[in-house]
């Protein structure tokens, strides 16, 4: 057990235990297990824990191949996985687009305001005036009955085929820089070109996330593969840590999303 834990951070142990429970359920009952939506880091953990297990396999799907948030489907090795096993629903939000401009936080905030967990929703996408989102099929009827407004704006939901999901157009640029340490405040300052004095209160006030989880410690040690997001500044990923320079600074490669 400790051999599994040593590859992850301490705060990820609870989720690892949950994944092990899912695996045991599939093993002992010979029946599949469908999870809620997982962020990319959680997907990495599930893949690592399940690994090359002979009796239990795992597949991920979030409505399209390029989705960020996906449901995991753990299944016995004899099972043939179908897209329908992931139980997903795609909704398009119909609203007065001439007068209202919706943003991701408005849509998600209103859905969460219905008392539903974030884990029941997948990606939310925008293209021009079109707004769509993926959700777990088990809450689709509840949304149809209760989700009628975003803020003060009246909306309607129209169910669409998954094949109509908006294609992601997220762009990214590669940045190479050096830092004195892998502390969160140091990394964030270098990526977003803001002072440590400015980024520290953002971290302490819960406005900075590492791997989709708020981190409030400025001294938090970042690692290769971590995804960082700062409210109002965007999202980035530490693609690679290339070792140290002659001046004893870490050389890092960053993927910065526009």
Short mmCIF file of N, CA and C in Angstrom, two decimals, residues 117-229:
data_model
loop_
_atom_site.label_atom_id
_atom_site.label_comp_id
_atom_site.label_asym_id
_atom_site.label_seq_id
_atom_site.Cartn_x
_atom_site.Cartn_y
_atom_site.Cartn_z
N UNK A 117 -23.41 18.73 -7.24
CA UNK A 117 -21.96 18.68 -7.09
C UNK A 117 -21.28 19.02 -8.41
N UNK A 118 -20.10 19.64 -8.30
CA UNK A 118 -19.32 19.95 -9.51
C UNK A 118 -19.01 18.67 -10.28
N UNK A 119 -18.86 17.58 -9.56
CA UNK A 119 -18.48 16.32 -10.18
C UNK A 119 -19.57 15.74 -11.09
N UNK A 120 -20.76 16.33 -11.08
CA UNK A 120 -21.84 15.87 -11.96
C UNK A 120 -21.80 16.57 -13.32
N UNK A 121 -20.88 17.53 -13.47
CA UNK A 121 -20.79 18.28 -14.72
C UNK A 121 -19.44 18.09 -15.39
N UNK A 122 -19.47 17.99 -16.70
CA UNK A 122 -18.24 17.90 -17.46
C UNK A 122 -17.82 19.27 -17.96
N UNK A 123 -17.34 19.31 -19.21
CA UNK A 123 -16.86 20.57 -19.79
C UNK A 123 -18.02 21.49 -20.14
N UNK A 124 -17.74 22.79 -20.03
CA UNK A 124 -18.66 23.84 -20.50
C UNK A 124 -17.93 24.57 -21.62
N UNK A 125 -18.56 24.67 -22.78
CA UNK A 125 -17.89 25.27 -23.94
C UNK A 125 -18.70 26.39 -24.59
N UNK A 126 -17.97 27.31 -25.18
CA UNK A 126 -18.56 28.47 -25.81
C UNK A 126 -18.04 28.59 -27.24
N UNK A 127 -18.90 28.99 -28.15
CA UNK A 127 -18.48 29.35 -29.50
C UNK A 127 -19.44 30.41 -30.02
N UNK A 128 -18.91 31.62 -30.17
CA UNK A 128 -19.76 32.77 -30.52
C UNK A 128 -20.87 32.88 -29.45
N UNK A 129 -22.13 32.76 -29.85
CA UNK A 129 -23.23 32.88 -28.89
C UNK A 129 -23.74 31.52 -28.40
N UNK A 130 -23.10 30.46 -28.84
CA UNK A 130 -23.56 29.11 -28.46
C UNK A 130 -22.85 28.67 -27.18
N UNK A 131 -23.64 28.20 -26.22
CA UNK A 131 -23.10 27.71 -24.95
C UNK A 131 -23.62 26.29 -24.74
N UNK A 132 -22.71 25.35 -24.51
CA UNK A 132 -23.09 23.96 -24.28
C UNK A 132 -22.36 23.40 -23.07
N UNK A 133 -22.96 22.39 -22.47
CA UNK A 133 -22.28 21.70 -21.37
C UNK A 133 -22.68 20.23 -21.34
N UNK A 134 -21.77 19.43 -20.81
CA UNK A 134 -21.99 18.00 -20.62
C UNK A 134 -22.34 17.76 -19.15
N UNK A 135 -23.28 16.87 -18.90
CA UNK A 135 -23.59 16.50 -17.51
C UNK A 135 -23.83 15.00 -17.42
N UNK A 136 -23.84 14.51 -16.20
CA UNK A 136 -24.18 13.11 -15.97
C UNK A 136 -25.66 12.91 -16.29
N UNK A 137 -25.96 11.85 -17.02
CA UNK A 137 -27.34 11.63 -17.47
C UNK A 137 -28.32 11.54 -16.31
N UNK A 138 -27.84 11.10 -15.15
CA UNK A 138 -28.75 10.92 -14.02
C UNK A 138 -29.30 12.22 -13.46
N UNK A 139 -28.71 13.36 -13.83
CA UNK A 139 -29.24 14.64 -13.33
C UNK A 139 -29.94 15.43 -14.44
N UNK A 140 -30.02 14.87 -15.63
CA UNK A 140 -30.57 15.62 -16.76
C UNK A 140 -32.03 16.01 -16.55
N UNK A 141 -32.83 15.10 -16.04
CA UNK A 141 -34.24 15.42 -15.79
C UNK A 141 -34.38 16.51 -14.73
N UNK A 142 -33.55 16.45 -13.71
CA UNK A 142 -33.58 17.48 -12.65
C UNK A 142 -33.26 18.85 -13.25
N UNK A 143 -32.27 18.89 -14.15
CA UNK A 143 -31.90 20.17 -14.76
C UNK A 143 -33.03 20.72 -15.64
N UNK A 144 -33.68 19.84 -16.37
CA UNK A 144 -34.78 20.28 -17.23
C UNK A 144 -35.89 20.95 -16.42
N UNK A 145 -36.11 20.44 -15.23
CA UNK A 145 -37.19 20.97 -14.38
C UNK A 145 -36.77 22.21 -13.61
N UNK A 146 -35.49 22.29 -13.23
CA UNK A 146 -35.07 23.33 -12.29
C UNK A 146 -34.10 24.40 -12.82
N UNK A 147 -33.45 24.14 -13.93
CA UNK A 147 -32.44 25.07 -14.42
C UNK A 147 -33.07 26.00 -15.46
N UNK A 148 -33.56 27.17 -14.99
CA UNK A 148 -34.29 28.08 -15.86
C UNK A 148 -33.68 29.48 -15.94
N UNK A 149 -32.64 29.73 -15.16
CA UNK A 149 -32.04 31.07 -15.21
C UNK A 149 -30.57 31.03 -14.81
N UNK A 150 -29.83 31.96 -15.38
CA UNK A 150 -28.43 32.17 -15.02
C UNK A 150 -28.33 33.62 -14.58
N UNK A 151 -28.09 33.82 -13.30
CA UNK A 151 -28.21 35.17 -12.75
C UNK A 151 -29.66 35.59 -12.86
N UNK A 152 -29.91 36.71 -13.55
CA UNK A 152 -31.28 37.18 -13.75
C UNK A 152 -31.78 36.87 -15.15
N UNK A 153 -30.94 36.20 -15.92
CA UNK A 153 -31.29 35.88 -17.31
C UNK A 153 -32.08 34.58 -17.40
N UNK A 154 -33.20 34.62 -18.09
CA UNK A 154 -34.00 33.43 -18.32
C UNK A 154 -33.36 32.58 -19.42
N UNK A 155 -33.37 31.26 -19.21
CA UNK A 155 -32.79 30.35 -20.19
C UNK A 155 -33.69 29.15 -20.43
N UNK A 156 -33.42 28.45 -21.51
CA UNK A 156 -34.04 27.15 -21.78
C UNK A 156 -32.93 26.17 -22.13
N UNK A 157 -33.15 24.91 -21.84
CA UNK A 157 -32.19 23.87 -22.18
C UNK A 157 -32.69 23.05 -23.35
N UNK A 158 -31.80 22.80 -24.30
CA UNK A 158 -32.15 21.93 -25.43
C UNK A 158 -31.14 20.80 -25.47
N UNK A 159 -31.63 19.57 -25.42
CA UNK A 159 -30.73 18.43 -25.46
C UNK A 159 -30.22 18.20 -26.88
N UNK A 160 -28.91 17.95 -26.97
CA UNK A 160 -28.27 17.73 -28.26
C UNK A 160 -27.57 16.38 -28.28
N UNK A 161 -27.25 15.92 -29.47
CA UNK A 161 -26.45 14.71 -29.61
C UNK A 161 -25.00 15.03 -29.24
N UNK A 162 -24.30 14.06 -28.66
CA UNK A 162 -22.90 14.29 -28.29
C UNK A 162 -22.05 14.65 -29.50
N UNK A 163 -22.45 14.23 -30.67
CA UNK A 163 -21.69 14.55 -31.88
C UNK A 163 -21.74 16.04 -32.22
N UNK A 164 -22.64 16.78 -31.58
CA UNK A 164 -22.79 18.22 -31.84
C UNK A 164 -22.03 19.07 -30.84
N UNK A 165 -21.28 18.44 -29.94
CA UNK A 165 -20.54 19.19 -28.92
C UNK A 165 -19.51 20.10 -29.59
N UNK A 166 -19.45 21.33 -29.13
CA UNK A 166 -18.51 22.31 -29.68
C UNK A 166 -17.08 21.79 -29.58
N UNK A 167 -16.33 21.93 -30.66
CA UNK A 167 -14.93 21.51 -30.67
C UNK A 167 -14.10 22.54 -29.91
N UNK A 168 -13.22 22.08 -29.03
CA UNK A 168 -12.38 22.98 -28.26
C UNK A 168 -11.42 23.72 -29.18
N UNK A 169 -11.28 25.04 -28.98
CA UNK A 169 -10.34 25.84 -29.77
C UNK A 169 -9.28 26.49 -28.87
N UNK A 170 -9.04 25.84 -27.73
CA UNK A 170 -8.08 26.39 -26.78
C UNK A 170 -6.67 26.35 -27.37
N UNK A 171 -5.99 27.49 -27.33
CA UNK A 171 -4.63 27.59 -27.85
C UNK A 171 -3.65 27.66 -26.69
N UNK A 172 -2.41 27.24 -26.96
CA UNK A 172 -1.39 27.33 -25.92
C UNK A 172 -0.06 27.73 -26.53
N UNK A 173 0.77 28.34 -25.72
CA UNK A 173 2.11 28.70 -26.15
C UNK A 173 3.12 28.12 -25.17
N UNK A 174 4.29 27.83 -25.68
CA UNK A 174 5.33 27.25 -24.83
C UNK A 174 6.25 28.34 -24.32
N UNK A 175 6.55 28.28 -23.02
CA UNK A 175 7.40 29.26 -22.37
C UNK A 175 8.53 28.52 -21.66
N UNK A 176 9.77 28.99 -21.85
CA UNK A 176 10.92 28.42 -21.16
C UNK A 176 11.47 29.49 -20.22
N UNK A 177 11.63 29.13 -18.95
CA UNK A 177 12.12 30.10 -17.98
C UNK A 177 12.93 29.39 -16.90
N UNK A 178 13.57 30.16 -16.05
CA UNK A 178 14.29 29.59 -14.91
C UNK A 178 13.75 30.21 -13.62
N UNK A 179 13.76 29.43 -12.55
CA UNK A 179 13.27 29.90 -11.26
C UNK A 179 14.22 29.46 -10.15
N UNK A 180 14.24 30.22 -9.07
CA UNK A 180 15.14 29.92 -7.96
C UNK A 180 14.68 28.71 -7.17
N UNK A 181 13.34 28.46 -7.15
CA UNK A 181 12.81 27.30 -6.43
C UNK A 181 11.49 26.90 -7.08
N UNK A 182 10.94 25.78 -6.64
CA UNK A 182 9.68 25.29 -7.18
C UNK A 182 8.48 25.68 -6.32
N UNK A 183 8.67 26.67 -5.44
CA UNK A 183 7.56 27.18 -4.63
C UNK A 183 6.46 27.73 -5.54
N UNK A 184 5.23 27.60 -5.09
CA UNK A 184 4.10 28.06 -5.89
C UNK A 184 4.17 29.55 -6.19
N UNK A 185 4.54 30.36 -5.19
CA UNK A 185 4.58 31.81 -5.45
C UNK A 185 5.70 32.17 -6.43
N UNK A 186 6.79 31.44 -6.39
CA UNK A 186 7.90 31.69 -7.31
C UNK A 186 7.52 31.28 -8.74
N UNK A 187 6.94 30.09 -8.87
CA UNK A 187 6.52 29.59 -10.18
C UNK A 187 5.46 30.50 -10.80
N UNK A 188 4.44 30.83 -10.02
CA UNK A 188 3.36 31.68 -10.51
C UNK A 188 3.85 33.05 -10.94
N UNK A 189 4.77 33.60 -10.16
CA UNK A 189 5.34 34.91 -10.48
C UNK A 189 6.07 34.87 -11.82
N UNK A 190 6.82 33.79 -12.06
CA UNK A 190 7.58 33.67 -13.30
C UNK A 190 6.68 33.46 -14.51
N UNK A 191 5.66 32.65 -14.36
CA UNK A 191 4.78 32.33 -15.49
C UNK A 191 3.95 33.54 -15.92
N UNK A 192 3.40 34.24 -14.93
CA UNK A 192 2.46 35.32 -15.25
C UNK A 192 3.07 36.70 -15.16
N UNK A 193 4.39 36.75 -14.93
CA UNK A 193 5.12 38.02 -14.93
C UNK A 193 4.53 39.03 -13.95
N UNK A 194 4.22 38.54 -12.74
CA UNK A 194 3.75 39.41 -11.68
C UNK A 194 4.64 39.19 -10.45
N UNK A 195 4.70 40.17 -9.59
CA UNK A 195 5.60 40.09 -8.44
C UNK A 195 5.10 39.05 -7.43
N UNK A 196 6.03 38.53 -6.63
CA UNK A 196 5.64 37.60 -5.58
C UNK A 196 4.76 38.30 -4.55
N UNK A 197 4.98 39.58 -4.34
CA UNK A 197 4.16 40.34 -3.40
C UNK A 197 2.70 40.41 -3.87
N UNK A 198 2.51 40.39 -5.18
CA UNK A 198 1.15 40.45 -5.73
C UNK A 198 0.49 39.08 -5.75
N UNK A 199 1.30 38.03 -6.01
CA UNK A 199 0.70 36.71 -6.13
C UNK A 199 0.44 36.06 -4.77
N UNK A 200 1.21 36.42 -3.76
CA UNK A 200 1.05 35.78 -2.45
C UNK A 200 -0.36 35.95 -1.86
N UNK A 201 -0.94 37.17 -1.88
CA UNK A 201 -2.32 37.28 -1.35
C UNK A 201 -3.34 36.53 -2.19
N UNK A 202 -3.08 36.38 -3.49
CA UNK A 202 -3.99 35.60 -4.34
C UNK A 202 -4.00 34.14 -3.89
N UNK A 203 -2.80 33.63 -3.57
CA UNK A 203 -2.69 32.25 -3.09
C UNK A 203 -3.38 32.11 -1.74
N UNK A 204 -3.07 33.02 -0.84
CA UNK A 204 -3.61 32.95 0.53
C UNK A 204 -5.12 33.09 0.57
N UNK A 205 -5.70 33.74 -0.45
CA UNK A 205 -7.16 33.93 -0.49
C UNK A 205 -7.87 32.88 -1.34
N UNK A 206 -7.14 31.80 -1.69
CA UNK A 206 -7.77 30.69 -2.38
C UNK A 206 -8.06 30.91 -3.85
N UNK A 207 -7.38 31.88 -4.48
CA UNK A 207 -7.63 32.18 -5.88
C UNK A 207 -6.68 31.45 -6.83
N UNK A 208 -5.81 30.63 -6.27
CA UNK A 208 -4.85 29.87 -7.07
C UNK A 208 -5.12 28.38 -6.87
N UNK A 209 -5.15 27.65 -7.98
CA UNK A 209 -5.37 26.21 -7.92
C UNK A 209 -4.18 25.47 -8.53
N UNK A 210 -3.87 24.34 -7.93
CA UNK A 210 -2.88 23.42 -8.49
C UNK A 210 -3.60 22.10 -8.71
N UNK A 211 -3.58 21.66 -9.96
CA UNK A 211 -4.31 20.42 -10.32
C UNK A 211 -5.78 20.49 -9.91
N UNK A 212 -6.36 21.67 -10.19
CA UNK A 212 -7.80 21.90 -10.01
C UNK A 212 -8.24 21.96 -8.55
N UNK A 213 -7.31 22.03 -7.63
CA UNK A 213 -7.64 22.14 -6.21
C UNK A 213 -7.03 23.43 -5.65
N UNK A 214 -7.79 24.23 -4.88
CA UNK A 214 -7.23 25.45 -4.29
C UNK A 214 -6.06 25.14 -3.36
N UNK A 215 -5.01 25.90 -3.48
CA UNK A 215 -3.84 25.78 -2.61
C UNK A 215 -3.58 27.14 -1.99
N UNK A 216 -3.54 27.20 -0.66
CA UNK A 216 -3.41 28.48 0.03
C UNK A 216 -2.06 28.66 0.71
N UNK A 217 -1.11 27.79 0.39
CA UNK A 217 0.24 27.88 0.96
C UNK A 217 1.20 28.40 -0.11
N UNK A 218 1.80 29.56 0.13
CA UNK A 218 2.73 30.13 -0.85
C UNK A 218 3.96 29.24 -1.04
N UNK A 219 4.31 28.47 -0.01
CA UNK A 219 5.51 27.63 -0.07
C UNK A 219 5.24 26.25 -0.66
N UNK A 220 4.01 26.02 -1.14
CA UNK A 220 3.65 24.73 -1.74
C UNK A 220 4.64 24.39 -2.84
N UNK A 221 5.18 23.16 -2.83
CA UNK A 221 6.18 22.73 -3.81
C UNK A 221 5.50 22.18 -5.07
N UNK A 222 5.71 22.85 -6.18
CA UNK A 222 5.17 22.39 -7.46
C UNK A 222 6.06 21.30 -8.04
N UNK A 223 5.47 20.51 -8.96
CA UNK A 223 6.18 19.41 -9.58
C UNK A 223 5.95 19.43 -11.09
N UNK A 224 6.78 18.71 -11.79
CA UNK A 224 6.57 18.50 -13.22
C UNK A 224 5.21 17.85 -13.43
N UNK A 225 4.45 18.37 -14.38
CA UNK A 225 3.12 17.84 -14.68
C UNK A 225 1.99 18.58 -14.00
N UNK A 226 2.30 19.44 -13.02
CA UNK A 226 1.26 20.19 -12.32
C UNK A 226 0.61 21.22 -13.24
N UNK A 227 -0.69 21.38 -13.09
CA UNK A 227 -1.44 22.42 -13.79
C UNK A 227 -1.80 23.51 -12.80
N UNK A 228 -1.48 24.74 -13.15
CA UNK A 228 -1.74 25.89 -12.28
C UNK A 228 -2.78 26.79 -12.91
N UNK A 229 -3.63 27.37 -12.10
CA UNK A 229 -4.57 28.38 -12.60
C UNK A 229 -4.71 29.47 -11.55
#
